Amino acid sequence: DQQVKQNSPSLSVQEGRISILNCDYTNSMFDYFLWYKKYPAEGPTFLISISSIKDKNEDGRFTVFLNKSAKHLSLHIVPSQPGDSAVYFCAASLLMNRDDKIIFGKGTRLHILP
Amino acid sequence: DVKVTQSSRYLVKRTGEKVFLECVQDMDHENMFWYRQDPGLGLRLIYFSYDVKMKEKGDIPEGYSVSREKKERFSLILESASTNQTSMYLCASSPGGGGPYNEQFFGPGTRLTVL
C-alpha cells in the first residue's frame, strides 16, 4: 500500500506560469517531507524540504506547503522555466530514525511549454 | 560537495550472469541505499545499510544481495540476472543519525539491461 502518493503522472505548464505539484501521504507519523528533482539519465537531486512543525518553506522560486490535517503537501514553482522540466518525487520520512529511510512517491513528470 | 559514484553508467548482461554494481561515497556517510527506478513505479528501495557489515531489506529485496565491507562502498549483487531486473539502479548515501538534514544524495545511476 502506497504511503506517499503523487496522483498526477504528468503535468504541463506554460513557461512563466506557476507549476503546482501535489502529494498526499497516509502515515500521520511522518514528520519530514522532501522534494527531489530528476533529469533523464541522472540521479535525483534534493530540491527542498519541510518539517512538520512548519506549514511553509520557501527557497527562491520553490515553495513547499504542508497541510497536516489533510496529509497533503504541494510544491509551487514560480515562475516556471524550461529547465524545470523534469520528474519530481515527493518523499516522507521520520526524523527520529537514524537510518534516514525515505518513502518516495511515484513521481510527476513536469513539462514546461514554451 | 557530496559525491556518490557508481561503477558503470550503462551495463548489458545475459540472463543467468552474476552482476555486481558498485557504489562509492566520499563524505563518510553512515547510511547507503540501493534503489531501482522503473516507469510508473517510482523509486523502490532494494536494500540499505546503516553501518559497515550491516544491511536491511527494503521493499523489493528478492533476487538481490548486498555487501558493505567498507564504510564508503556499498555493492549490489544480482546472483543470477533475469530480464525483469532490467532497470535503472540508483545508489544513495546520507549522513545518518536522524535530524533535519537526513536527505539522501544520489549517484548518477546505472542503466542495466539483461538480455
CSV table of C-alpha atoms in Angstrom, one decimal:
chain,number,residue,atom,x,y,z
A,1,ASP,CA,0.0,0.0,0.0
A,2,GLN,CA,1.4,3.3,-1.1
A,3,GLN,CA,2.3,5.6,1.9
A,4,VAL,CA,3.2,8.5,-0.4
A,5,LYS,CA,1.0,9.2,-3.4
A,6,GLN,CA,1.5,11.5,-6.4
A,7,ASN,CA,-1.7,11.1,-8.3
A,8,SER,CA,-0.7,13.1,-11.4
A,9,PRO,CA,1.8,11.2,-13.5
A,10,SER,CA,2.4,14.3,-15.6
A,11,LEU,CA,1.7,18.0,-15.8
A,12,SER,CA,2.2,20.6,-18.5
A,13,VAL,CA,2.6,24.3,-17.7
A,14,GLN,CA,3.3,27.3,-19.8
A,15,GLU,CA,6.7,29.0,-19.3
A,16,GLY,CA,6.4,31.9,-16.8
A,17,ARG,CA,3.3,30.5,-15.1
A,18,ILE,CA,3.0,28.7,-11.7
A,19,SER,CA,3.6,25.0,-11.5
A,20,ILE,CA,1.8,23.2,-8.7
A,21,LEU,CA,2.8,19.6,-7.9
A,22,ASN,CA,0.7,17.7,-5.3
A,23,CYS,CA,1.4,14.9,-2.9
A,24,ASP,CA,-0.6,13.0,-0.3
A,25,TYR,CA,0.6,10.7,2.4
A,26,THR,CA,-1.2,8.2,4.6
A,27,ASN,CA,1.1,7.8,7.7
A,28,SER,CA,0.4,10.6,10.2
A,29,MET,CA,3.7,9.7,11.9
A,30,PHE,CA,5.8,11.2,9.1
A,31,ASP,CA,7.3,14.4,10.2
A,32,TYR,CA,9.8,15.4,7.5
A,33,PHE,CA,9.0,15.8,3.8
A,34,LEU,CA,11.3,16.3,0.8
A,35,TRP,CA,11.1,17.0,-2.9
A,36,TYR,CA,13.6,15.6,-5.3
A,37,LYS,CA,14.1,16.5,-9.0
A,38,LYS,CA,15.3,14.1,-11.6
A,39,TYR,CA,16.5,14.7,-15.1
A,40,PRO,CA,16.7,11.7,-17.5
A,41,ALA,CA,19.9,9.6,-17.1
A,42,GLU,CA,20.8,11.4,-13.9
A,43,GLY,CA,20.3,10.6,-10.2
A,44,PRO,CA,17.7,12.6,-8.3
A,45,THR,CA,18.8,15.8,-6.6
A,46,PHE,CA,17.4,17.2,-3.4
A,47,LEU,CA,15.3,20.3,-4.0
A,48,ILE,CA,13.5,21.5,-0.8
A,49,SER,CA,12.2,20.0,2.4
A,50,ILE,CA,9.8,20.9,5.2
A,51,SER,CA,9.5,19.8,8.8
A,52,SER,CA,6.0,19.0,10.2
A,53,ILE,CA,6.4,21.9,12.7
A,54,LYS,CA,6.1,24.3,9.7
A,55,ASP,CA,3.4,24.8,7.1
A,56,LYS,CA,5.5,26.6,4.5
A,57,ASN,CA,9.1,26.7,3.4
A,58,GLU,CA,10.5,28.8,0.6
A,59,ASP,CA,13.7,28.7,-1.4
A,60,GLY,CA,13.9,31.1,-4.3
A,61,ARG,CA,11.3,30.1,-6.9
A,62,PHE,CA,10.3,27.0,-5.0
A,63,THR,CA,7.8,26.9,-2.1
A,64,VAL,CA,6.5,23.8,-0.3
A,65,PHE,CA,3.2,23.9,1.6
A,66,LEU,CA,2.2,21.4,4.2
A,67,ASN,CA,-1.3,20.7,5.4
A,68,LYS,CA,-1.0,18.2,8.2
A,69,SER,CA,-4.7,17.8,8.8
A,70,ALA,CA,-5.3,16.9,5.2
A,71,LYS,CA,-2.0,14.9,5.0
A,72,HIS,CA,-1.2,16.9,1.9
A,73,LEU,CA,1.8,18.8,0.6
A,74,SER,CA,2.4,20.7,-2.6
A,75,LEU,CA,5.4,22.2,-4.4
A,76,HIS,CA,4.9,25.6,-6.1
A,77,ILE,CA,7.4,26.8,-8.8
A,78,VAL,CA,7.0,30.4,-9.7
A,79,PRO,CA,7.8,31.4,-12.4
A,80,SER,CA,8.2,28.1,-14.3
A,81,GLN,CA,11.3,27.9,-16.5
A,82,PRO,CA,12.3,25.5,-19.3
A,83,GLY,CA,15.0,23.9,-17.0
A,84,ASP,CA,12.3,22.9,-14.6
A,85,SER,CA,11.1,20.2,-17.0
A,86,ALA,CA,12.0,17.0,-15.0
A,87,VAL,CA,10.4,14.3,-12.9
A,88,TYR,CA,9.6,15.5,-9.3
A,89,PHE,CA,9.5,13.0,-6.5
A,90,CYS,CA,7.7,13.7,-3.2
A,91,ALA,CA,9.2,11.8,-0.2
A,92,ALA,CA,8.5,11.4,3.5
A,93,SER,CA,10.4,10.2,6.5
A,94,LEU,CA,10.6,10.0,10.3
A,95,LEU,CA,13.2,12.3,11.8
A,96,MET,CA,13.8,10.0,14.7
A,97,ASN,CA,15.0,7.2,12.5
A,98,ARG,CA,18.8,7.1,12.4
A,99,ASP,CA,18.7,5.2,9.1
A,100,ASP,CA,17.3,8.2,7.1
A,101,LYS,CA,15.0,5.9,5.3
A,102,ILE,CA,12.8,7.9,2.9
A,103,ILE,CA,9.5,6.7,1.3
A,104,PHE,CA,9.2,8.1,-2.2
A,105,GLY,CA,6.1,8.7,-4.3
A,106,LYS,CA,6.0,7.5,-7.9
A,107,GLY,CA,6.8,10.9,-9.3
A,108,THR,CA,5.2,13.6,-11.5
A,109,ARG,CA,6.7,14.5,-14.9
A,110,LEU,CA,6.6,18.2,-15.4
A,111,HIS,CA,6.7,19.7,-18.9
A,112,ILE,CA,7.3,23.4,-19.3
A,113,LEU,CA,5.9,24.6,-22.6
A,114,PRO,CA,7.5,27.5,-24.5
B,1,ASP,CA,30.2,18.6,-2.2
B,2,VAL,CA,29.0,15.1,-1.6
B,3,LYS,CA,30.0,12.8,-4.3
B,4,VAL,CA,28.3,9.4,-4.9
B,5,THR,CA,29.8,7.5,-7.8
B,6,GLN,CA,28.6,4.3,-9.5
B,7,SER,CA,30.9,2.0,-11.4
B,8,SER,CA,29.1,2.0,-14.7
B,9,ARG,CA,26.6,4.2,-16.4
B,10,TYR,CA,25.4,1.5,-18.8
B,11,LEU,CA,25.7,-2.3,-18.5
B,12,VAL,CA,24.4,-5.1,-20.7
B,13,LYS,CA,24.4,-8.6,-19.2
B,14,ARG,CA,22.9,-12.0,-20.2
B,15,THR,CA,20.3,-14.0,-18.3
B,16,GLY,CA,21.9,-16.1,-15.6
B,17,GLU,CA,25.0,-14.0,-15.2
B,18,LYS,CA,26.2,-12.7,-11.8
B,19,VAL,CA,26.2,-8.9,-11.8
B,20,PHE,CA,28.0,-6.6,-9.5
B,21,LEU,CA,27.0,-2.9,-9.2
B,22,GLU,CA,29.4,-0.8,-7.2
B,23,CYS,CA,28.8,2.5,-5.3
B,24,VAL,CA,31.3,4.7,-3.5
B,25,GLN,CA,30.6,7.8,-1.5
B,26,ASP,CA,33.3,10.2,-0.3
B,27,MET,CA,31.6,12.0,2.6
B,28,ASP,CA,32.0,9.5,5.4
B,29,HIS,CA,28.2,8.9,5.4
B,30,GLU,CA,26.8,6.2,7.7
B,31,ASN,CA,23.9,5.2,5.5
B,32,MET,CA,23.8,3.8,2.0
B,33,PHE,CA,20.9,2.7,-0.2
B,34,TRP,CA,20.1,0.9,-3.4
B,35,TYR,CA,17.0,1.7,-5.4
B,36,ARG,CA,15.6,0.8,-8.7
B,37,GLN,CA,13.6,3.1,-10.9
B,38,ASP,CA,11.0,1.9,-13.3
B,39,PRO,CA,8.5,3.8,-15.4
B,40,GLY,CA,5.3,4.3,-13.4
B,41,LEU,CA,6.7,2.7,-10.3
B,42,GLY,CA,8.9,5.5,-9.0
B,43,LEU,CA,11.9,4.7,-6.7
B,44,ARG,CA,11.7,1.4,-4.9
B,45,LEU,CA,14.2,0.5,-2.1
B,46,ILE,CA,16.0,-2.7,-2.6
B,47,TYR,CA,18.4,-2.8,0.4
B,48,PHE,CA,20.0,-0.3,2.7
B,49,SER,CA,22.9,-0.3,5.2
B,50,TYR,CA,23.3,1.9,8.3
B,51,ASP,CA,26.8,0.7,9.2
B,52,VAL,CA,29.6,-1.4,7.9
B,53,LYS,CA,28.6,-5.0,7.5
B,54,MET,CA,25.0,-4.1,8.4
B,55,LYS,CA,22.2,-4.5,5.9
B,56,GLU,CA,18.5,-4.3,5.9
B,57,LYS,CA,16.0,-5.4,3.3
B,58,GLY,CA,14.0,-2.8,1.6
B,59,ASP,CA,10.7,-3.2,-0.3
B,60,ILE,CA,11.9,-5.5,-3.1
B,61,PRO,CA,15.0,-7.5,-2.0
B,62,GLU,CA,14.1,-10.7,-3.9
B,63,GLY,CA,16.8,-11.6,-6.4
B,64,TYR,CA,19.4,-9.2,-4.9
B,65,SER,CA,22.0,-9.2,-2.2
B,66,VAL,CA,24.4,-6.5,-0.9
B,67,SER,CA,27.8,-6.2,0.6
B,68,ARG,CA,29.3,-3.4,2.7
B,69,GLU,CA,32.8,-4.3,3.8
B,70,LYS,CA,34.0,-0.7,4.0
B,71,LYS,CA,32.1,2.4,5.0
B,72,GLU,CA,32.4,4.2,1.7
B,73,ARG,CA,31.5,1.3,-0.5
B,74,PHE,CA,28.1,-0.5,-1.0
B,75,SER,CA,27.7,-3.2,-3.6
B,76,LEU,CA,24.6,-4.6,-5.1
B,77,ILE,CA,24.7,-8.2,-6.4
B,78,LEU,CA,22.4,-9.9,-8.8
B,79,GLU,CA,23.2,-13.6,-8.2
B,80,SER,CA,21.5,-14.7,-11.4
B,81,ALA,CA,20.3,-11.9,-13.6
B,82,SER,CA,16.9,-12.1,-15.1
B,83,THR,CA,15.2,-10.0,-17.8
B,84,ASN,CA,12.8,-8.5,-15.2
B,85,GLN,CA,15.8,-6.9,-13.5
B,86,THR,CA,16.4,-4.7,-16.5
B,87,SER,CA,16.1,-1.2,-14.8
B,88,MET,CA,17.8,2.0,-13.7
B,89,TYR,CA,19.7,1.3,-10.5
B,90,LEU,CA,20.4,4.2,-8.2
B,91,CYS,CA,22.7,4.3,-5.2
B,92,ALA,CA,22.3,6.9,-2.4
B,93,SER,CA,24.0,7.9,0.8
B,94,SER,CA,23.0,10.0,3.8
B,95,PRO,CA,24.8,11.2,7.0
B,96,GLY,CA,22.8,9.1,9.4
B,97,GLY,CA,21.8,9.9,13.0
B,98,GLY,CA,18.4,11.3,12.1
B,99,GLY,CA,17.7,15.0,12.5
B,100,PRO,CA,16.6,17.6,9.9
B,101,TYR,CA,19.4,17.1,7.5
B,102,ASN,CA,18.8,13.5,6.6
B,103,GLU,CA,18.4,14.0,2.8
B,104,GLN,CA,19.9,11.3,0.6
B,105,PHE,CA,22.5,12.1,-2.0
B,106,PHE,CA,22.2,10.1,-5.2
B,107,GLY,CA,24.7,8.8,-7.7
B,108,PRO,CA,24.1,9.2,-11.5
B,109,GLY,CA,22.6,5.7,-11.8
B,110,THR,CA,23.4,2.5,-13.8
B,111,ARG,CA,21.1,1.6,-16.6
B,112,LEU,CA,21.2,-2.3,-16.6
B,113,THR,CA,19.8,-4.3,-19.5
B,114,VAL,CA,19.5,-8.1,-19.1
B,115,LEU,CA,19.1,-9.9,-22.4
